[in-house]
mmCIF file of C-alpha atoms in Angstrom:
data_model
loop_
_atom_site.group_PDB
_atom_site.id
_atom_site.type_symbol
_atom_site.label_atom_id
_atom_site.label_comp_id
_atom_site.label_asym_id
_atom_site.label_seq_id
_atom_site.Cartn_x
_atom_site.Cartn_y
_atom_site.Cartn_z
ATOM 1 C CA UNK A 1 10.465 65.781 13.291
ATOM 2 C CA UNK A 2 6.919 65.102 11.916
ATOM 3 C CA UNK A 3 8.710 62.075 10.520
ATOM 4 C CA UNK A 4 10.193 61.051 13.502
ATOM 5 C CA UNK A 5 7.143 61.054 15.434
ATOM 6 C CA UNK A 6 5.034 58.972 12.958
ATOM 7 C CA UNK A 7 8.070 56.599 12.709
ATOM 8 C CA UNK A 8 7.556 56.049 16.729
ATOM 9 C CA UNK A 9 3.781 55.637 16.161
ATOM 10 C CA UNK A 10 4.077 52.801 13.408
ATOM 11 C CA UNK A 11 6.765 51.333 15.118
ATOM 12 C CA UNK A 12 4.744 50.873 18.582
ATOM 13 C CA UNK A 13 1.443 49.881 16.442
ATOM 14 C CA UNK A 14 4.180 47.247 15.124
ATOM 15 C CA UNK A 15 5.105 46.123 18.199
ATOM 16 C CA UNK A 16 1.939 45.476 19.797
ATOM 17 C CA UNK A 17 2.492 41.793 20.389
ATOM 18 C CA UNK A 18 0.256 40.295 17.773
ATOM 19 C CA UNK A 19 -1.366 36.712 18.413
ATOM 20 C CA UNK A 20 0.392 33.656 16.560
ATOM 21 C CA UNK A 21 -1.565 32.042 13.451
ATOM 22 C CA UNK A 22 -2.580 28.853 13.569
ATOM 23 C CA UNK A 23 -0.617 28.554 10.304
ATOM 24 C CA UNK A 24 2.861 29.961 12.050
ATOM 25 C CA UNK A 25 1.688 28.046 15.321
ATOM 26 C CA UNK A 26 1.758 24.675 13.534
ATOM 27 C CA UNK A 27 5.010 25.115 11.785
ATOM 28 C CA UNK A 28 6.542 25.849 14.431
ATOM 29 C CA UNK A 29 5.063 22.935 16.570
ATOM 30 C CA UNK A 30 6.403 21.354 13.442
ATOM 31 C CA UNK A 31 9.561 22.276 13.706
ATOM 32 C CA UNK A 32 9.929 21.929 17.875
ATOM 33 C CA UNK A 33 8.079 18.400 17.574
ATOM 34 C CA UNK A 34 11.218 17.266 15.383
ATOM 35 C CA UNK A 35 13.603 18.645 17.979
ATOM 36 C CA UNK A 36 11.880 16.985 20.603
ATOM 37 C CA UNK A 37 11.804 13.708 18.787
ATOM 38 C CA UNK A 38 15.279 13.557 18.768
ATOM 39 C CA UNK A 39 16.024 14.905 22.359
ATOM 40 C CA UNK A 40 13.824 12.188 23.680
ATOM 41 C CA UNK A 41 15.032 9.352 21.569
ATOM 42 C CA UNK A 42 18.271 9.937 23.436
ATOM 43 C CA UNK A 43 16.688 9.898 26.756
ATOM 44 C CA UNK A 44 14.956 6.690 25.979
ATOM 45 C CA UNK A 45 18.173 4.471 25.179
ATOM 46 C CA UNK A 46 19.132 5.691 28.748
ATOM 47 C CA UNK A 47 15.582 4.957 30.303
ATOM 48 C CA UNK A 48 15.788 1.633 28.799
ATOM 49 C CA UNK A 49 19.324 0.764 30.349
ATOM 50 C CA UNK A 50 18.208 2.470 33.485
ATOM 51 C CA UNK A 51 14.860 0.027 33.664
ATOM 52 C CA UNK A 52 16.712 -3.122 32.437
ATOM 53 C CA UNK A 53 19.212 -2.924 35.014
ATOM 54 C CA UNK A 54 16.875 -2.083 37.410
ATOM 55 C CA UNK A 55 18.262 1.574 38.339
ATOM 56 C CA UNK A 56 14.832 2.731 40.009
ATOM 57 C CA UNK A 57 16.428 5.624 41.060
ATOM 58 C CA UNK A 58 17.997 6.675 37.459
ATOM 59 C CA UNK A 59 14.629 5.582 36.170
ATOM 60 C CA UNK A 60 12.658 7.661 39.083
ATOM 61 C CA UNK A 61 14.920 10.329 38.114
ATOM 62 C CA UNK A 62 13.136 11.047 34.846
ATOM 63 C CA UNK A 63 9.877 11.943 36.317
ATOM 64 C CA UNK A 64 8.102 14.938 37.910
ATOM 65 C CA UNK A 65 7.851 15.254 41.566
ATOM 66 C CA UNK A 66 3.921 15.307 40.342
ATOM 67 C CA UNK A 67 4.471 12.254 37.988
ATOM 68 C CA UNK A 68 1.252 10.254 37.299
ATOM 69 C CA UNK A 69 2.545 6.775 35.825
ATOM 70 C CA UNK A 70 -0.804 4.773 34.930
ATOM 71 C CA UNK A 71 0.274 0.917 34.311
ATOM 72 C CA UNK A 72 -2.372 -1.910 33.207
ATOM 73 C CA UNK A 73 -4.315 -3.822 35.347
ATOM 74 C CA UNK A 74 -3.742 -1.499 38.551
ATOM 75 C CA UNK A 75 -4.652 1.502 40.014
ATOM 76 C CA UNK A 76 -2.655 4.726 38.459
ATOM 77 C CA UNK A 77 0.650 5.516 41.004
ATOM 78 C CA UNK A 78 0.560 9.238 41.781
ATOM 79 C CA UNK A 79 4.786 11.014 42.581
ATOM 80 C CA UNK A 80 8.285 10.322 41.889
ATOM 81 C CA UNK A 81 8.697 8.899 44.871
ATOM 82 C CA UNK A 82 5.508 6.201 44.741
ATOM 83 C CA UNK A 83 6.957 5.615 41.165
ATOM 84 C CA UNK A 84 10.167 5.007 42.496
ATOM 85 C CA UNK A 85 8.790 2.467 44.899
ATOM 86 C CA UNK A 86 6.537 0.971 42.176
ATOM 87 C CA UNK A 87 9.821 0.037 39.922
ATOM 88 C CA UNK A 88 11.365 -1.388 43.323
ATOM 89 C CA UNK A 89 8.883 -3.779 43.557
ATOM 90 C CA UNK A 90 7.907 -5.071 40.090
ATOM 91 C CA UNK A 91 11.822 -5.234 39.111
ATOM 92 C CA UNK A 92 12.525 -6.891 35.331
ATOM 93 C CA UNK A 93 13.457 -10.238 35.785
ATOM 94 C CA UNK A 94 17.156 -11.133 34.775
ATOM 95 C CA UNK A 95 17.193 -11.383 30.930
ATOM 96 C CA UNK A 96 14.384 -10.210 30.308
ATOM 97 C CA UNK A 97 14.250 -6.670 28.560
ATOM 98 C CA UNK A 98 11.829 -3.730 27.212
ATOM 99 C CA UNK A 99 12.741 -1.719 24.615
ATOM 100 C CA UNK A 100 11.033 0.861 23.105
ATOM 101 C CA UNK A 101 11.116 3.615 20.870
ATOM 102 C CA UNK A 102 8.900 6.735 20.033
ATOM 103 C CA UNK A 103 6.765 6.957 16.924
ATOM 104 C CA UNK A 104 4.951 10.053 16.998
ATOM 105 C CA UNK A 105 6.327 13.258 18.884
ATOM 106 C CA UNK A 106 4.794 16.472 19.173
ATOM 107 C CA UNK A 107 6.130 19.408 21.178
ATOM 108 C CA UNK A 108 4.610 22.974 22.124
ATOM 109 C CA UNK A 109 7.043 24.654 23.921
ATOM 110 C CA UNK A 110 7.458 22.652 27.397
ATOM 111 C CA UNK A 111 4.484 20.839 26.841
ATOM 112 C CA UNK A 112 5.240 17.289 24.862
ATOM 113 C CA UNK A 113 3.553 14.370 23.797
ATOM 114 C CA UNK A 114 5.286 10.958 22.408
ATOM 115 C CA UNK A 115 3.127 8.380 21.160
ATOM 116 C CA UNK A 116 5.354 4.773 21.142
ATOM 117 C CA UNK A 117 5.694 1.302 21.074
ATOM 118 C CA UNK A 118 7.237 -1.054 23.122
ATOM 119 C CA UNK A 119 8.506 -4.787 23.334
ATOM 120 C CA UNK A 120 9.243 -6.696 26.598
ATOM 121 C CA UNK A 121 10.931 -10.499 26.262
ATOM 122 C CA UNK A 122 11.814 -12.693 28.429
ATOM 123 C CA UNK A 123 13.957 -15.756 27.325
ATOM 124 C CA UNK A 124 12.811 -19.259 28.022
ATOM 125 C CA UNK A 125 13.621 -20.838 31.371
ATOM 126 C CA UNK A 126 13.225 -24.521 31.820
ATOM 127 C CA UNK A 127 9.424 -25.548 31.633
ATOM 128 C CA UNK A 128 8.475 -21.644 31.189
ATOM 129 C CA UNK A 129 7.900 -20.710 27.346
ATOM 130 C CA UNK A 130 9.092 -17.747 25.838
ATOM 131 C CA UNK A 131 7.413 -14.590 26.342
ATOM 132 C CA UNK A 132 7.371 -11.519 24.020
ATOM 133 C CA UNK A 133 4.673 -9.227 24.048
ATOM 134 C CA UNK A 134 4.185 -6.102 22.372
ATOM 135 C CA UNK A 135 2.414 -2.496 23.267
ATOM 136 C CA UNK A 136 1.925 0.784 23.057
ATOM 137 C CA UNK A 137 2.110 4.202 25.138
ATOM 138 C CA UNK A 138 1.598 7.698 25.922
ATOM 139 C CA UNK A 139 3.911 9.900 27.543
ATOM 140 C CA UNK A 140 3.728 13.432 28.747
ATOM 141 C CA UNK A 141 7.342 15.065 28.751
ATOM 142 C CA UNK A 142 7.343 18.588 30.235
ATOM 143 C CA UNK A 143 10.463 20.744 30.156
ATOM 144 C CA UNK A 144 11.232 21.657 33.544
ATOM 145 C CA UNK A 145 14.435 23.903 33.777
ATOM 146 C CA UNK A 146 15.723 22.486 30.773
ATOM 147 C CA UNK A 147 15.623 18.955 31.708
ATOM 148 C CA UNK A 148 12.813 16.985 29.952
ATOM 149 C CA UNK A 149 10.841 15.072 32.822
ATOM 150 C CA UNK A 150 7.630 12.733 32.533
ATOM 151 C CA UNK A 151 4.719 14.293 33.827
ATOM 152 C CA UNK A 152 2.921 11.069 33.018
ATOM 153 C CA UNK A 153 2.804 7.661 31.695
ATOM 154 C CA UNK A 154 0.384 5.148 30.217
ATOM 155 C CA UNK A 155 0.624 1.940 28.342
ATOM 156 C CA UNK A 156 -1.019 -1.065 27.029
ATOM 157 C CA UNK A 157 -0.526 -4.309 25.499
ATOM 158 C CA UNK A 158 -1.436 -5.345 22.208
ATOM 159 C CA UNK A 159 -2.674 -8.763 23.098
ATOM 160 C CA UNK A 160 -4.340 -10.213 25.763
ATOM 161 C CA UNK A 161 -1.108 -11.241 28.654
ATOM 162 C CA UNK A 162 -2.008 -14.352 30.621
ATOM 163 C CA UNK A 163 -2.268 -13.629 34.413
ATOM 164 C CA UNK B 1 15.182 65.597 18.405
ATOM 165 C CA UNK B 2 17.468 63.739 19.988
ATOM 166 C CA UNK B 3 15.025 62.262 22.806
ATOM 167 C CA UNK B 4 12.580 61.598 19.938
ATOM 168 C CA UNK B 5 15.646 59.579 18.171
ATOM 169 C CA UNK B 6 16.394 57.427 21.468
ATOM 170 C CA UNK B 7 12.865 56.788 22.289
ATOM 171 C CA UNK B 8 12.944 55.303 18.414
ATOM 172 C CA UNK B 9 15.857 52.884 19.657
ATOM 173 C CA UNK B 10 14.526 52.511 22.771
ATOM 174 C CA UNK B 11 11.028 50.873 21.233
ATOM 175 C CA UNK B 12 13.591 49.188 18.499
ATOM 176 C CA UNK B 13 15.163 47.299 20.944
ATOM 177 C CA UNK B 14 12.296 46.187 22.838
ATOM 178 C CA UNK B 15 10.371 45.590 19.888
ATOM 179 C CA UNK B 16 12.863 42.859 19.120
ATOM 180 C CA UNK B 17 10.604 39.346 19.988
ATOM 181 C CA UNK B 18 11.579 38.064 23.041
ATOM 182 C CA UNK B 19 11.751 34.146 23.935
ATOM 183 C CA UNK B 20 8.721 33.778 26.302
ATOM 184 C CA UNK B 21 10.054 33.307 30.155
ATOM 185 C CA UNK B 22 9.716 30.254 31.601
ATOM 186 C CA UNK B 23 7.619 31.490 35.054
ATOM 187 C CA UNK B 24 5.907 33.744 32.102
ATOM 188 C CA UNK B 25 4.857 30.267 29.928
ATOM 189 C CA UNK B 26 4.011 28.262 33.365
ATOM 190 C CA UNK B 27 2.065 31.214 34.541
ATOM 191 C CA UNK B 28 0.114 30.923 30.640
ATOM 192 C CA UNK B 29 0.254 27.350 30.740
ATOM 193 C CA UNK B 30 -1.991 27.038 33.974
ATOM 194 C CA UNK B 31 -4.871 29.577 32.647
ATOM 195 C CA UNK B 32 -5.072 28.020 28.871
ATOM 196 C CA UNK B 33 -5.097 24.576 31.160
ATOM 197 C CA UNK B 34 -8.007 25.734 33.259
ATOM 198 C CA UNK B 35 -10.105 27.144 30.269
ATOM 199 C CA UNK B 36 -9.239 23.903 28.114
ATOM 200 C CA UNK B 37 -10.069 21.818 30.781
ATOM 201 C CA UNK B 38 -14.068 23.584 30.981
ATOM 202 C CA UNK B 39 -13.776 23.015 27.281
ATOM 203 C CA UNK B 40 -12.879 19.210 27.399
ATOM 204 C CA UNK B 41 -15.447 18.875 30.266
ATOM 205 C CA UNK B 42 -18.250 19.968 28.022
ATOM 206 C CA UNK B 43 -17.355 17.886 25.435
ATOM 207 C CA UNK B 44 -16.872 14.811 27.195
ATOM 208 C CA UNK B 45 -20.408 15.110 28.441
ATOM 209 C CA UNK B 46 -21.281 15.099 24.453
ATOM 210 C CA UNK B 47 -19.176 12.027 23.842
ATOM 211 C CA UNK B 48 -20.062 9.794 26.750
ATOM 212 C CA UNK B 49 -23.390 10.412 25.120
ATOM 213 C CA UNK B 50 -22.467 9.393 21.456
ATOM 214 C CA UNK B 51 -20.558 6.184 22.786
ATOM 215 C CA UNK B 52 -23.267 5.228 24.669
ATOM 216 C CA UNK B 53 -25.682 5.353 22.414
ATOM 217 C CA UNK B 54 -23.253 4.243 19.774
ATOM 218 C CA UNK B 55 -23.656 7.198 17.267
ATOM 219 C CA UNK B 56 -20.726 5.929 15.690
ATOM 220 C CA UNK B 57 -20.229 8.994 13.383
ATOM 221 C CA UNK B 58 -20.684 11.800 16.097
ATOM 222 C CA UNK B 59 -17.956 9.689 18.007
ATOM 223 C CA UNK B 60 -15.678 9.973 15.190
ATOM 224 C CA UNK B 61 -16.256 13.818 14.455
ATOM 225 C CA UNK B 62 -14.212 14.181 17.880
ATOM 226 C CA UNK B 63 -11.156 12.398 16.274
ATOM 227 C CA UNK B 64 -8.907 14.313 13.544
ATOM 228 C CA UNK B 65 -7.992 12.199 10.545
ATOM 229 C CA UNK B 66 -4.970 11.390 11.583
ATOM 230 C CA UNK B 67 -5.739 10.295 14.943
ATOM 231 C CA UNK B 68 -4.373 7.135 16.913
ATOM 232 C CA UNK B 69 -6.833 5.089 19.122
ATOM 233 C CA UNK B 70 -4.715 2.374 21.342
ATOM 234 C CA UNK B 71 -7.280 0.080 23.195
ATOM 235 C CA UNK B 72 -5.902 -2.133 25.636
ATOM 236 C CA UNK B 73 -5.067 -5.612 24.312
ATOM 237 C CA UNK B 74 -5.321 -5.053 20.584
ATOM 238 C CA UNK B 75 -3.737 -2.985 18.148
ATOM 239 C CA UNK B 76 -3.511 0.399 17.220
ATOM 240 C CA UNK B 77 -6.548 1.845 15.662
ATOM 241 C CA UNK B 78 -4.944 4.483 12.989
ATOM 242 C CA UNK B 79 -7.263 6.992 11.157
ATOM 243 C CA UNK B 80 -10.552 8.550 12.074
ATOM 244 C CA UNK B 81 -12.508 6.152 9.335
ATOM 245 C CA UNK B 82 -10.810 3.180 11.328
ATOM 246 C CA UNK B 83 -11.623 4.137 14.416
ATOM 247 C CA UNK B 84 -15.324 4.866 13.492
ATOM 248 C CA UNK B 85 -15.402 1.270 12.323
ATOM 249 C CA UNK B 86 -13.786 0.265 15.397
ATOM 250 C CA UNK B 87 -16.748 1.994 17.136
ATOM 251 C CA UNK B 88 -19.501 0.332 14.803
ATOM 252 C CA UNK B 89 -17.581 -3.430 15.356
ATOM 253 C CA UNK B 90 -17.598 -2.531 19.170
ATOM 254 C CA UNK B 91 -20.889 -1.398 20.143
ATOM 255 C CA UNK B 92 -21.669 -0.687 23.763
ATOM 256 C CA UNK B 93 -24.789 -3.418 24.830
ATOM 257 C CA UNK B 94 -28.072 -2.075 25.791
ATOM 258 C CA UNK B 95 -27.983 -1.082 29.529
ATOM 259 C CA UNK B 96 -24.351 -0.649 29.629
ATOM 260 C CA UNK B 97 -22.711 2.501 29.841
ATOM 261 C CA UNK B 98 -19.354 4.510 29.836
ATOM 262 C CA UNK B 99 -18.364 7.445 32.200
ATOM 263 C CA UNK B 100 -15.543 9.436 32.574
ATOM 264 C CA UNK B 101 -13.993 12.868 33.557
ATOM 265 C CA UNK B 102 -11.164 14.634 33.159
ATOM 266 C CA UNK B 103 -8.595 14.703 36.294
ATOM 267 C CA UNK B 104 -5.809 16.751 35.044
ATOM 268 C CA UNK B 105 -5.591 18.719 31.947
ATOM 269 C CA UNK B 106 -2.635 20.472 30.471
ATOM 270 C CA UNK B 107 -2.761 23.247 27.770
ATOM 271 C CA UNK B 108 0.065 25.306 26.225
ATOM 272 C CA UNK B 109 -2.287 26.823 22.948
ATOM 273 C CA UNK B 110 -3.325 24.390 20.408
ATOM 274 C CA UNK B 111 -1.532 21.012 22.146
ATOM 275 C CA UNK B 112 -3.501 19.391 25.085
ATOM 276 C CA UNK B 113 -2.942 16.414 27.444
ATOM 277 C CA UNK B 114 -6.100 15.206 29.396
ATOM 278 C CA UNK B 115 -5.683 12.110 31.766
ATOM 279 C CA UNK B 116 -9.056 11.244 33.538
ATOM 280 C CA UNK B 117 -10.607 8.174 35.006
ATOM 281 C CA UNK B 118 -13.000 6.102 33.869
ATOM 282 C CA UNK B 119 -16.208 3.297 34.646
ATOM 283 C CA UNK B 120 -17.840 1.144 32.185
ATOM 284 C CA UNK B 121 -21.011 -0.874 34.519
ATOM 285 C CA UNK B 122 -23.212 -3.120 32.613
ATOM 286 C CA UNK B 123 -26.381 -4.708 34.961
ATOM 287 C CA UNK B 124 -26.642 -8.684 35.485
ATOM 288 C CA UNK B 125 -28.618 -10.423 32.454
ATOM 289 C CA UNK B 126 -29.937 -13.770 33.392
ATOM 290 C CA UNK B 127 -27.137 -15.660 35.213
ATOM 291 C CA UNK B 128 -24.152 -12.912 33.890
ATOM 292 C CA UNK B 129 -23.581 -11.231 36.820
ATOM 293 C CA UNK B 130 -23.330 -7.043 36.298
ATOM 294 C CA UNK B 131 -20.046 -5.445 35.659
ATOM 295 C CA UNK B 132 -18.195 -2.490 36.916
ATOM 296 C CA UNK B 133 -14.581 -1.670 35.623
ATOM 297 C CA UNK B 134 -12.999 1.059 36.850
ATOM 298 C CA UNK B 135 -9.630 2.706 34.270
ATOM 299 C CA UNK B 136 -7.745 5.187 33.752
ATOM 300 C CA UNK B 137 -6.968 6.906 30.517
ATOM 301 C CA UNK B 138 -4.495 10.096 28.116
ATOM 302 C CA UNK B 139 -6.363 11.855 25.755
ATOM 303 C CA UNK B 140 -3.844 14.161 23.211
ATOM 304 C CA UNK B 141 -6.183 16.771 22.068
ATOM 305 C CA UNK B 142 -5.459 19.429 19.423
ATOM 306 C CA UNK B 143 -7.317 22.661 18.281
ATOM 307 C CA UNK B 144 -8.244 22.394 15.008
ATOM 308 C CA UNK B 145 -9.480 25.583 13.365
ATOM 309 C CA UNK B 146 -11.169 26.291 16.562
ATOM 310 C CA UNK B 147 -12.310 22.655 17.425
ATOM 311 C CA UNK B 148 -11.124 20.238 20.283
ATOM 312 C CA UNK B 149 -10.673 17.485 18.400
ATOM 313 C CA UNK B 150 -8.349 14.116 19.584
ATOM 314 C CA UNK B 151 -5.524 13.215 17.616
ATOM 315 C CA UNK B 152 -4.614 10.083 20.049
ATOM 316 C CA UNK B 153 -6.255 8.302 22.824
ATOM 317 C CA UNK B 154 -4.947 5.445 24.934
ATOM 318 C CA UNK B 155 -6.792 3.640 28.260
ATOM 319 C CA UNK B 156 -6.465 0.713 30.389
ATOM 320 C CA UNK B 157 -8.183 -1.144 33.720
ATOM 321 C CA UNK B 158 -7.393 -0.666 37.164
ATOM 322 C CA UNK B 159 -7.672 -4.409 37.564
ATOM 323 C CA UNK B 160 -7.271 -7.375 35.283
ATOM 324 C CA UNK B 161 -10.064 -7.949 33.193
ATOM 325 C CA UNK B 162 -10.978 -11.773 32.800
ATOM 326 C CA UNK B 163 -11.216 -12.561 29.081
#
């Protein structure tokens, strides 16, 4: 009985939820960043068909109702639905292409951040040269119900672009 | 004896880890976000000061080692030693000056997101007229030990920037 009774003690003094260590907290960021890695390269091969063929709505699809997507050289465009609008009007021009791929993922649960870069080109078309310019971004995925959404967005060329 | 024996299972079982809900990590999400977000505040105010008056190594104490600075139109900046350099190549002129804030900051326990806005003004000199560029900008910020420090940071104008 006496037994019995100190088992039940030790075992709730045991199951006081303990905080994580920063040492188990980091290998297992470790091991969810890796997960994510690969559960976003997929999504990306579809986001890049989806922008290349101009699918705003596929592409829209991928982002958070709250979605903050924060482009160069203009002001920061705040909801899916803005976003949406945004892709409308500044569709890639036919043969032309980004591609891009994530370098650096790390993943906390639902909260994720990819580091990446990308490549946009654009064939030559009669007296207009060429054009292939590199860059890099940012993206905040969250998990939302199990679907990984972009919460938000921001990129940069490497070079200087022309306007 | 016997109630003692089922309380035993009873605690067994719901000693057992659970996975963490999802309303139950949103819910956790939002307060580390709010206290992260006084914490990135108050450091901010700290570096706007360093950059400013380009204490090049005080900047770089808020990077980790393996941090990755992406400036717009240039490359990558990879490593806390390269980005000090950066820092010391790129130093903000007399009378100019950085600010910036934090708009929206995400926390789920050591992994941060932090987009904010930005200015960089510099007064007219002589016939250069003054400057006022407004930007936007993602910090990734980790806890280190106990320390806020950034392990990537990307930014870019609201408007084109003539070269």
């Amino acid at each position: 009985m006496r037994a019995l009774m100190l088992s039940t003690v030790l075992l709730l003094s045991a199951c006081r939820p303990q905080p994580e260590s920063l040492d188990r907290a980091n290998l297992r960021i470790g091991l969810e960043s890796a997960a994510a890695h690969t559960a976003i390269d997929a999504i990306n091969i579809r986001y890049q068909r989806y922008m290349n063929e101009n699918l705003v709505d596929s592409v829209a699809s991928l982002f958070m109702e709250s979605a903050v997507m924060m482009p160069p050289n203009a002001r920061a465009v705040i909801g899916k639905e803005n976003i949406r609008q945004w892709f409308a009007e500044n569709p890639i021009p036919a043969g032309a292409s980004y591609t891009f791929a994530a370098v650096e993922v790390t993943a906390n649960g639902p909260v994720v951040v990819e580091l990446g870069d990308y490549n946009f080109s654009m064939p030559a078309a009669g007296k207009v040269p060429a054009v292939s310019v590199n860059g890099k971004y940012v993206v905040h995925w969250r998990n939302v119900n199990g679907r990984w959404l972009q919460a938000a967005t921001i990129w940069n060329e490497d070079t200087p672009v022309s306007q």
